[in-house]
Coordinates of C-alpha atoms in Angstrom, one line a residue:
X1 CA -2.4 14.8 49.6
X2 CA -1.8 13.3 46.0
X3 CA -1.0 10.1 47.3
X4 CA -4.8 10.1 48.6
X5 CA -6.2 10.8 45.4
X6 CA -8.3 8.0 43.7
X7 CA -6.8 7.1 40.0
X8 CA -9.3 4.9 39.1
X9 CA -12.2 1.9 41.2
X10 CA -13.2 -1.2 39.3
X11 CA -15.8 -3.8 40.8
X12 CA -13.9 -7.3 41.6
X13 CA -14.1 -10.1 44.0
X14 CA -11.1 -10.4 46.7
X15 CA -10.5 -14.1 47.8
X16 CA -10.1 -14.4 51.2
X17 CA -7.8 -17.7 52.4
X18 CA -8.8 -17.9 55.9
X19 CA -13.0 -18.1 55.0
X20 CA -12.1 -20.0 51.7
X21 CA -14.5 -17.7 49.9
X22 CA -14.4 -14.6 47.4
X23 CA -15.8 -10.8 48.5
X24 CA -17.5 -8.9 46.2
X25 CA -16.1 -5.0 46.0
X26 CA -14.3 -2.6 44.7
X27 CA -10.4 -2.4 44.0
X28 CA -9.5 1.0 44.3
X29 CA -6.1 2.8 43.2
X30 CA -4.0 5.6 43.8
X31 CA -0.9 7.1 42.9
X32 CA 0.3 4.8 45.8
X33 CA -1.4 2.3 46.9
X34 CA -4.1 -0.5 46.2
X35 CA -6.9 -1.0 48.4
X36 CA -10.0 -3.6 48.2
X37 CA -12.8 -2.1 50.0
X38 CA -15.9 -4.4 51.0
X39 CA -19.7 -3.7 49.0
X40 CA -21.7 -4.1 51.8
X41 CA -19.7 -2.8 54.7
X42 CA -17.4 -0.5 52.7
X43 CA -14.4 -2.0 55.3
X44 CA -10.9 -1.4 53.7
X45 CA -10.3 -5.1 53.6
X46 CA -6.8 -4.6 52.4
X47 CA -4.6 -2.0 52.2
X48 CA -0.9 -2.4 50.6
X49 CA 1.4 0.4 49.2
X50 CA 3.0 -0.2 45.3
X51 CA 6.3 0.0 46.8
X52 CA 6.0 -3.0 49.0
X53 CA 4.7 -5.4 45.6
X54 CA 7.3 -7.5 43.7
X55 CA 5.2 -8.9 41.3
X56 CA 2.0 -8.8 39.6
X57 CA 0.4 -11.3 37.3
X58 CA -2.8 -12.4 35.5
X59 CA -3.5 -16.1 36.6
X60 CA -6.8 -18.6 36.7
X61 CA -7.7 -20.3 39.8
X62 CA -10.0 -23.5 40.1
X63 CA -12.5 -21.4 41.7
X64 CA -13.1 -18.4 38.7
X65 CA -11.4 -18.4 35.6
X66 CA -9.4 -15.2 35.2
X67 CA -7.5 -13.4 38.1
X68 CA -4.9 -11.1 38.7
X69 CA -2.7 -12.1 41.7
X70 CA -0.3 -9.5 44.0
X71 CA 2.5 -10.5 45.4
X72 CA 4.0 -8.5 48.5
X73 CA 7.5 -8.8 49.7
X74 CA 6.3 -10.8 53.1
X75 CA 5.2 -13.2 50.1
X76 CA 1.7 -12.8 50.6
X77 CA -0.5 -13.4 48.0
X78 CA -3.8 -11.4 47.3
X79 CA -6.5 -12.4 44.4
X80 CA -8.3 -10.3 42.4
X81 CA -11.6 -11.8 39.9
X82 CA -14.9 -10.6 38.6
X83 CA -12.7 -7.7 37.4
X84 CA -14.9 -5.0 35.4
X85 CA -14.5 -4.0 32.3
X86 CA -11.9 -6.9 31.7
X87 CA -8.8 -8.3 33.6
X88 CA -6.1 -6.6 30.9
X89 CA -7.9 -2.9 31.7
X90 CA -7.1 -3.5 35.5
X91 CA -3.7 -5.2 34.7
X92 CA -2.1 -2.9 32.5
X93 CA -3.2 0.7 35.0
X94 CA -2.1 -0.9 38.0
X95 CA 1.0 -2.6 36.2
X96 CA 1.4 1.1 34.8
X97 CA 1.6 2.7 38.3
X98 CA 3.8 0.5 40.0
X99 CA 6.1 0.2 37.2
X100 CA 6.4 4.4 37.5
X101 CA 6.5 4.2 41.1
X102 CA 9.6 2.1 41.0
X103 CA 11.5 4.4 38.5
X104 CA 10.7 7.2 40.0
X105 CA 11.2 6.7 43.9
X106 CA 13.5 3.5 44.2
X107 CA 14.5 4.7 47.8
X108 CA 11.3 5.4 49.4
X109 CA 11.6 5.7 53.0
X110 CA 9.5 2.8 55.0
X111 CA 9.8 0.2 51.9
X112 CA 12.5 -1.8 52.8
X113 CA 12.6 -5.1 52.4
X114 CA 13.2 -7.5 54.8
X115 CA 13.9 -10.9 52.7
X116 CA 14.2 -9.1 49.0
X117 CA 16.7 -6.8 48.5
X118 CA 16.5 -3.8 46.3
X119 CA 19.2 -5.3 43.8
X120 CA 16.7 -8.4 43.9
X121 CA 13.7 -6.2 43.2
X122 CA 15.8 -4.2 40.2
X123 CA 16.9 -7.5 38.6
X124 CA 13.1 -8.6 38.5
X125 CA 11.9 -5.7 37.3
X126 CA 14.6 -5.5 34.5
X127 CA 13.6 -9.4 33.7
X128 CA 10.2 -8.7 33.4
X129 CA 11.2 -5.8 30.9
X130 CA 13.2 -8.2 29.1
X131 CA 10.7 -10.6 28.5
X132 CA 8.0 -7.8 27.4
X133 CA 11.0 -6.8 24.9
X134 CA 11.5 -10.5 23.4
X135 CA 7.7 -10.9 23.3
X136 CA 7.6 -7.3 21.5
X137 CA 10.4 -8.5 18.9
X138 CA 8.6 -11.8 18.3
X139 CA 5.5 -9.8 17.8
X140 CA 7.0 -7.3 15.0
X141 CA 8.7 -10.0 13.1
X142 CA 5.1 -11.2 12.8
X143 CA 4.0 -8.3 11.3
X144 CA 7.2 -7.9 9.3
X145 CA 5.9 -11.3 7.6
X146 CA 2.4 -10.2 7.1
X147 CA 3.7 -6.7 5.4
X148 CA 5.8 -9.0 3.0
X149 CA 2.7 -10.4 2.3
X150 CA 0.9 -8.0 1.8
X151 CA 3.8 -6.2 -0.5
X152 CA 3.4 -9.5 -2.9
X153 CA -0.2 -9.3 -2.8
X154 CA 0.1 -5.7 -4.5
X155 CA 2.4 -6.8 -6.9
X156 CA -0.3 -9.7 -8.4
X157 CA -2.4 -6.8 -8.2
X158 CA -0.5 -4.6 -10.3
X159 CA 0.6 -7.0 -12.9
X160 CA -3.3 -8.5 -13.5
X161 CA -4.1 -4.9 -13.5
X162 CA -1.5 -4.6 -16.6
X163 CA -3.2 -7.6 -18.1
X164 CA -6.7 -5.8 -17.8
X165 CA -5.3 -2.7 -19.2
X166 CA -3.9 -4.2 -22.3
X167 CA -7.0 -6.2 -22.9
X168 CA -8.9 -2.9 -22.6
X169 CA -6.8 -0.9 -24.9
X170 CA -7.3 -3.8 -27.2
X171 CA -10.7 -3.6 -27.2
X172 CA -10.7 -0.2 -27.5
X173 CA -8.7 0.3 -30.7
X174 CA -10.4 0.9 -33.7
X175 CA -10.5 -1.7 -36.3
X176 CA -9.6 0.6 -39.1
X177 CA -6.1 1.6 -36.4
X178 CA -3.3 0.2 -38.8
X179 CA -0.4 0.9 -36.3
X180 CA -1.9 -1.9 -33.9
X181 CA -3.4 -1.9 -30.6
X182 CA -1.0 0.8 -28.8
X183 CA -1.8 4.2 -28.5
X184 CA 0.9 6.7 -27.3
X185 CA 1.2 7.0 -23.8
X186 CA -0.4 10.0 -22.2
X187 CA 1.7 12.2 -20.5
X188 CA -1.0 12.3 -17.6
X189 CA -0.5 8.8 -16.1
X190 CA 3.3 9.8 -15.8
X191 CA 2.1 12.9 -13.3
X192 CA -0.7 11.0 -11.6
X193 CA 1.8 8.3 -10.4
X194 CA 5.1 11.0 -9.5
X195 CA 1.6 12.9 -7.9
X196 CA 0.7 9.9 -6.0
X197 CA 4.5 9.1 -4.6
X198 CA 4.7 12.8 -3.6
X199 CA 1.4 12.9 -1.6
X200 CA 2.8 9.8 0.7
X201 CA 5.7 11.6 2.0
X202 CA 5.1 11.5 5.7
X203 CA 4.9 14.0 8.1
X204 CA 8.3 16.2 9.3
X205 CA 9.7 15.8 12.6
X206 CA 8.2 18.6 14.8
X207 CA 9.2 20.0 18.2
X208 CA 8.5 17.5 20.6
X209 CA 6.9 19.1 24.2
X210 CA 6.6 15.9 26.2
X211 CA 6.3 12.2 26.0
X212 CA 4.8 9.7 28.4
X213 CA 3.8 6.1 29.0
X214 CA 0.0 5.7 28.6
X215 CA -2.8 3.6 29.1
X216 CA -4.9 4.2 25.7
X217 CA -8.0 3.2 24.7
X218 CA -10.6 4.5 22.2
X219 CA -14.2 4.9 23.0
X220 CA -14.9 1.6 24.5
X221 CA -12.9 1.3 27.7
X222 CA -13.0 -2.1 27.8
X223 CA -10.2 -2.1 24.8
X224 CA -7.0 -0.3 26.3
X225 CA -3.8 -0.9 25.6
X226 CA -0.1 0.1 26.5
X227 CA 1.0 3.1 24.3
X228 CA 2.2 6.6 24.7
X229 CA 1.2 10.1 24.5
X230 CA 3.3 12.8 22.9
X231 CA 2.4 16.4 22.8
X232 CA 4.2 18.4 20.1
X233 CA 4.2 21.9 19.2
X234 CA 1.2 21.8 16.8
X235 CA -0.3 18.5 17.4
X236 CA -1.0 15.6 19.7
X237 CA 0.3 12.0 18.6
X238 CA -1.2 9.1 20.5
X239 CA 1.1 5.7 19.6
X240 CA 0.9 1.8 20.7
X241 CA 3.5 -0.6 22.7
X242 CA 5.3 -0.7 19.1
X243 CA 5.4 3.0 18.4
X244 CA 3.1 2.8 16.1
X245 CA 1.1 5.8 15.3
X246 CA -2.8 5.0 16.0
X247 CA -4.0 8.6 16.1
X248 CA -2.7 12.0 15.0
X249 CA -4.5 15.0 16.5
X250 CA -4.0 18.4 15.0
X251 CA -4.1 21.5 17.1
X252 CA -7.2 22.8 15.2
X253 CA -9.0 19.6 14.9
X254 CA -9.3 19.2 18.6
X255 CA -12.8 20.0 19.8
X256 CA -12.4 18.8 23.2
X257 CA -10.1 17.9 26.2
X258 CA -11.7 16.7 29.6
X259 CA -9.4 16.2 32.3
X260 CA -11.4 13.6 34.4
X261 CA -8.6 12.9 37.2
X262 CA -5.1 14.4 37.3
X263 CA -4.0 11.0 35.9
X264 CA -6.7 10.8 33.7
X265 CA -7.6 13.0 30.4
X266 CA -9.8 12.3 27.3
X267 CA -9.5 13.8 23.8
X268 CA -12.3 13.8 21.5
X269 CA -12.0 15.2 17.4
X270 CA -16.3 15.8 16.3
X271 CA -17.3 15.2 12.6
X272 CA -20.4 15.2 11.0
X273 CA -22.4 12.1 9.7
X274 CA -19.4 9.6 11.0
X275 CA -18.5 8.7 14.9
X276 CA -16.1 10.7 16.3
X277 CA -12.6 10.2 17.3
X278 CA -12.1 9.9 21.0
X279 CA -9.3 8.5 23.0
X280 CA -8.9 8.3 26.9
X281 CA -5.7 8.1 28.5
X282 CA -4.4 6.9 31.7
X283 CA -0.9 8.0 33.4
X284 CA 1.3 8.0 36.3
X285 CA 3.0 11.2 34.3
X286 CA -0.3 13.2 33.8
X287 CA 0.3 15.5 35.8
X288 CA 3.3 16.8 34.4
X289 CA 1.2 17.1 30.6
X290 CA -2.2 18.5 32.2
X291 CA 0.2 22.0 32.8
X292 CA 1.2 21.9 29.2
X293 CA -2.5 21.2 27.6
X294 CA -4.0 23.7 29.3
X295 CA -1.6 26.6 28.1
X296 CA -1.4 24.8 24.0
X297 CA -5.7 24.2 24.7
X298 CA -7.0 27.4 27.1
X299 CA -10.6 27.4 25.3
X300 CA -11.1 23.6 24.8
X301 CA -9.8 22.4 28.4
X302 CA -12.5 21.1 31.0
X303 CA -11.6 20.0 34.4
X304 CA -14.3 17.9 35.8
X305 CA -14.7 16.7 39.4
X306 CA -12.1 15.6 41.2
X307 CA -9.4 17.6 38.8
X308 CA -11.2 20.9 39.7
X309 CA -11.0 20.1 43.3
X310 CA -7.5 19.1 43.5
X311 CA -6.0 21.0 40.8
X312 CA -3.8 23.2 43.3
X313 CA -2.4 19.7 45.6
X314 CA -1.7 18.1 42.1
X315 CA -0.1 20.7 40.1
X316 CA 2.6 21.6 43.3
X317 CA 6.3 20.7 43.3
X318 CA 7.4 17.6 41.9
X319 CA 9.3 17.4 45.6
X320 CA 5.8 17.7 47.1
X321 CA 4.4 15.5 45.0
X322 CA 6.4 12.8 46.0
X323 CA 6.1 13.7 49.5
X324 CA 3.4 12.3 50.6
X325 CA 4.0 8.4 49.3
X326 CA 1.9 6.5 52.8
X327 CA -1.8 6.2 52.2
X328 CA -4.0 6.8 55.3
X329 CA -6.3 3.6 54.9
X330 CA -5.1 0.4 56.3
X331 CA -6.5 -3.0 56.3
X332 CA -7.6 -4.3 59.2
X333 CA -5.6 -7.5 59.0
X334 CA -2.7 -5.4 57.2
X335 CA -0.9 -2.5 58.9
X336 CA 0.6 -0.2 55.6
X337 CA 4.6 0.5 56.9
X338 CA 5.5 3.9 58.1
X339 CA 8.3 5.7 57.2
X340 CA 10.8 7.4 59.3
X341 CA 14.2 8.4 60.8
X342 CA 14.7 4.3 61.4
X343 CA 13.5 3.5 57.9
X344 CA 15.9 6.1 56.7
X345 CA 19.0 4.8 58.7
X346 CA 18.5 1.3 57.5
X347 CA 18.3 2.6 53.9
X348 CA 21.9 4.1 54.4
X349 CA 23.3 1.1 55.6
X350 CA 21.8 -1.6 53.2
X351 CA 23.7 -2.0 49.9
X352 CA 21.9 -1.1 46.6
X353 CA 23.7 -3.9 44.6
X354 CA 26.2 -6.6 45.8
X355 CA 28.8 -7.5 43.1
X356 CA 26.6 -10.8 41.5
X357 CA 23.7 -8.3 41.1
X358 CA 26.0 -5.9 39.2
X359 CA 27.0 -8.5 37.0
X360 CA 23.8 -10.0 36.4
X361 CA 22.1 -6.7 35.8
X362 CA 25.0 -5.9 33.2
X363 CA 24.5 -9.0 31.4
X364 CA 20.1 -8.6 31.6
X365 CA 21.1 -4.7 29.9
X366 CA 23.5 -5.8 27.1
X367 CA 20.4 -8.1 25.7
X368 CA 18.1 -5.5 26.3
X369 CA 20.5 -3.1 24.6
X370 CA 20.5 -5.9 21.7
X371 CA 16.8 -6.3 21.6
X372 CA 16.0 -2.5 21.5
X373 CA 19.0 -2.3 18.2
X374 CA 17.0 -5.1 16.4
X375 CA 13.9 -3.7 17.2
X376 CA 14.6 -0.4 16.1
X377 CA 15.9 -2.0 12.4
X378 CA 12.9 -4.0 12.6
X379 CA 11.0 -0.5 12.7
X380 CA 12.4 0.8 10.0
X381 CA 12.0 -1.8 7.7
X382 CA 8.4 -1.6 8.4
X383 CA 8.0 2.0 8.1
X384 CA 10.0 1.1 4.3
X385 CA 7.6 -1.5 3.6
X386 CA 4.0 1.0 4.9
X387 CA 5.3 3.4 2.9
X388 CA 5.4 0.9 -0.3
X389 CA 2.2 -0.4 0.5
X390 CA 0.8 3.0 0.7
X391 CA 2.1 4.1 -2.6
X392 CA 1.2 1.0 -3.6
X393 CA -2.6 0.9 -2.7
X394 CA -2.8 4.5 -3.9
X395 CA -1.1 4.0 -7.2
X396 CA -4.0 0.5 -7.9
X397 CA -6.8 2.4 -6.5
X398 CA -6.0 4.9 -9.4
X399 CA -5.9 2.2 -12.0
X400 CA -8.7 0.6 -10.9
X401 CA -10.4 3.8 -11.1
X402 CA -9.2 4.6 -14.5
X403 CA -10.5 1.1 -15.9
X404 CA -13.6 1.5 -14.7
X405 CA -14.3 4.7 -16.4
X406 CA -13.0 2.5 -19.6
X407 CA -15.1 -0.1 -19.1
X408 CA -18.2 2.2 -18.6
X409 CA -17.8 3.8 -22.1
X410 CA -17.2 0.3 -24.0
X411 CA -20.3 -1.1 -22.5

């Protein structure tokens, strides 16, 4: 079943309370659940379902410096250290997953709460968002600052480059020249800069396929971040938190796609005499893309492993899919709920939202709605201000070009 299926392992040390000591093994997840399965014994120490977390966070104890701590809606708390590659790779794919989870099944049969209500669990999720979205708009007014700077850098630029192109057409006018130290302009230099502003004109919109939240990281694993994937008609466009463009793949540049899990894909572009360009991506939403890059990619597809084997369960029904959402491993201190007729009636009679919640939620979406306006205006301006510096950078690496060619035939 696709709730069975591992997403990713990463070697860790679980703390347990009772023994006052930390466990070395691996955390493993799938689509979900988390389990933390002992090294030696290979016991499933603990066993919890996605649905049945309200928060997770990256925190330092006294005993080891960086954790990541899950909180369950009985309020028990689980650590998580030694994490391998590095605490933010583990943080953001599990965050990923049970942020999906929640969006996409927020009545799963079995999860509900006793002491949290669903309203509860919405309002955190949608603070948490909010917070992300502040932290985002605080981070792109930073860079709005540095591209200012940048911009006046430039402009020095260009004006000492005038100076050193006056100087040089000084020094090169002959002394017998009575009409002084101008020449008449050459028509070229007009072309080369209307050449130069024509050649930054960015790409056209193009038929969007699909777009998903990813986990992206290139080459070194160790290095991920929160982005996106979107798969257009002739190309693939990988993008950050900021939805800003890190890598464009062409259709025909793509020598390779290896499909290492059915939430897992990497993309790799070969060149000759440079490193190549390789991303690997990490989603809750794979599945739904997999189906589309194998029909745009039939010759350069590879399913490896655990794809090839579960290809047919993972590829079914989106109703099938979601199915099967109770993993079969359970901790031996930790019994994972079970869903049922019971679990369904209770849903029915419990309240999604009680009239505060409503309210609350209202007010938490009108600043969102707010954040996302001035974030989008922020975007723009910065896509105004790239594309000056681009022109820019283009228009003094042709000067500087130009006056070294000068200053080769004076010397």
């Amino acid at each position: 079943m696709s709730s069975d299926m591992r997403v990713h392992s990463w070697s860790c040390s679980y703390y347990l309370d009772l023994e006052k000591q930390w466990v070395p093994g691996k955390l493993t997840l799938t689509p979900h659940s988390l389990k933390f399965i002992v090294e030696k014994t290979e016991e499933v120490l603990v066993g919890l379902p996605l649905s049945s977390i309200i928060e997770i966070r990256k925190e330092s104890s006294l005993f080891i410096f960086g954790a990541i701590t899950v909180l369950e809606k009985s309020q028990t708390k689980h650590w998580f250290s030694s994490l391998q590659p590095s605490r933010n790779v583990v943080f953001n794919v599990i965050e990923h997953f049970w942020r999906e989870l929640l969006l996409s099944q927020p009545g799963t049969p079995g999860s509900t709460p006793s002491h949290v209500t669903r309203g509860q669990e919405l309002m955190g999720l949608m603070a948490n968002s909010q917070k992300r979205m502040e932290d985002t708009a605080k981070d792109l007014q930073q860079q709005t600052e540095q591209l200012d700077s940048v911009l006046k850098g430039l402009e020095k630029m260009e004006s000492d480059l005038d100076v050193a192109d006056r100087l040089l057409t000084e020094l090169e006018t002959p002394s017998w020249w009575p009409f002084g130290s101008k020449f008449w302009k050459m028509p070229a230099e007009e072309n080369l800069k209307e050449g130069v502003s024509s050649t930054c004109e960015s790409f056209g919109k193009e038929g969007v396929v699909i777009t998903v939240p990813a986990i992206v990281s290139e080459r070194a694993e160790s290095h991920s971040k929160l982005g996106k994937l979107t798969v257009l008609i002739s190309a693939l466009e990988i993008y950050d938190s900021c939805s800003l463009l890190l890598h464009r793949f062409e259709k025909e540049d793509v020598d390779d796609i290896k499909v290492h899990s059915p939430y897992e894909v990497s993309i790799r572009q070969r060149f000759i005499g440079k490193p190549d360009v390789a991303y690997q991506l990490i989603s809750a939403k794979m599945p739904e893309v997999i189906p589309i890059l194998e029909v745009q990619f039939s010759n350069k597809i590879e399913l490896l492993e655990d794809a090839l084997v579960l290809r047919n369960k993972v590829f079914a029904s989106s109703a099938e899919r979601h199915a099967a959402s109770r993993p079969k491993g359970c901790a031996p201190h930790r019994e994972l709920p079970t869903g049922g007729q019971e679990g369904e009636q209770l849903q029915k009679n419990l309240p999604l939202l009680s009239e505060g919640e409503a309210q609350e939620l209202t007010q938490i979406l009108s600043k969102m709605k707010g954040l996302a306006l001035d974030t989008e205006a922020e975007l723009e301006r910065q896509d105004a201000a790239l594309d000056g510096i681009t022109v820019a950078v283009d228009r003094a690496t042709l000067n500087v070009d130009k006056q070294n060619r000068r200053m080769r035939k004076l010397m």
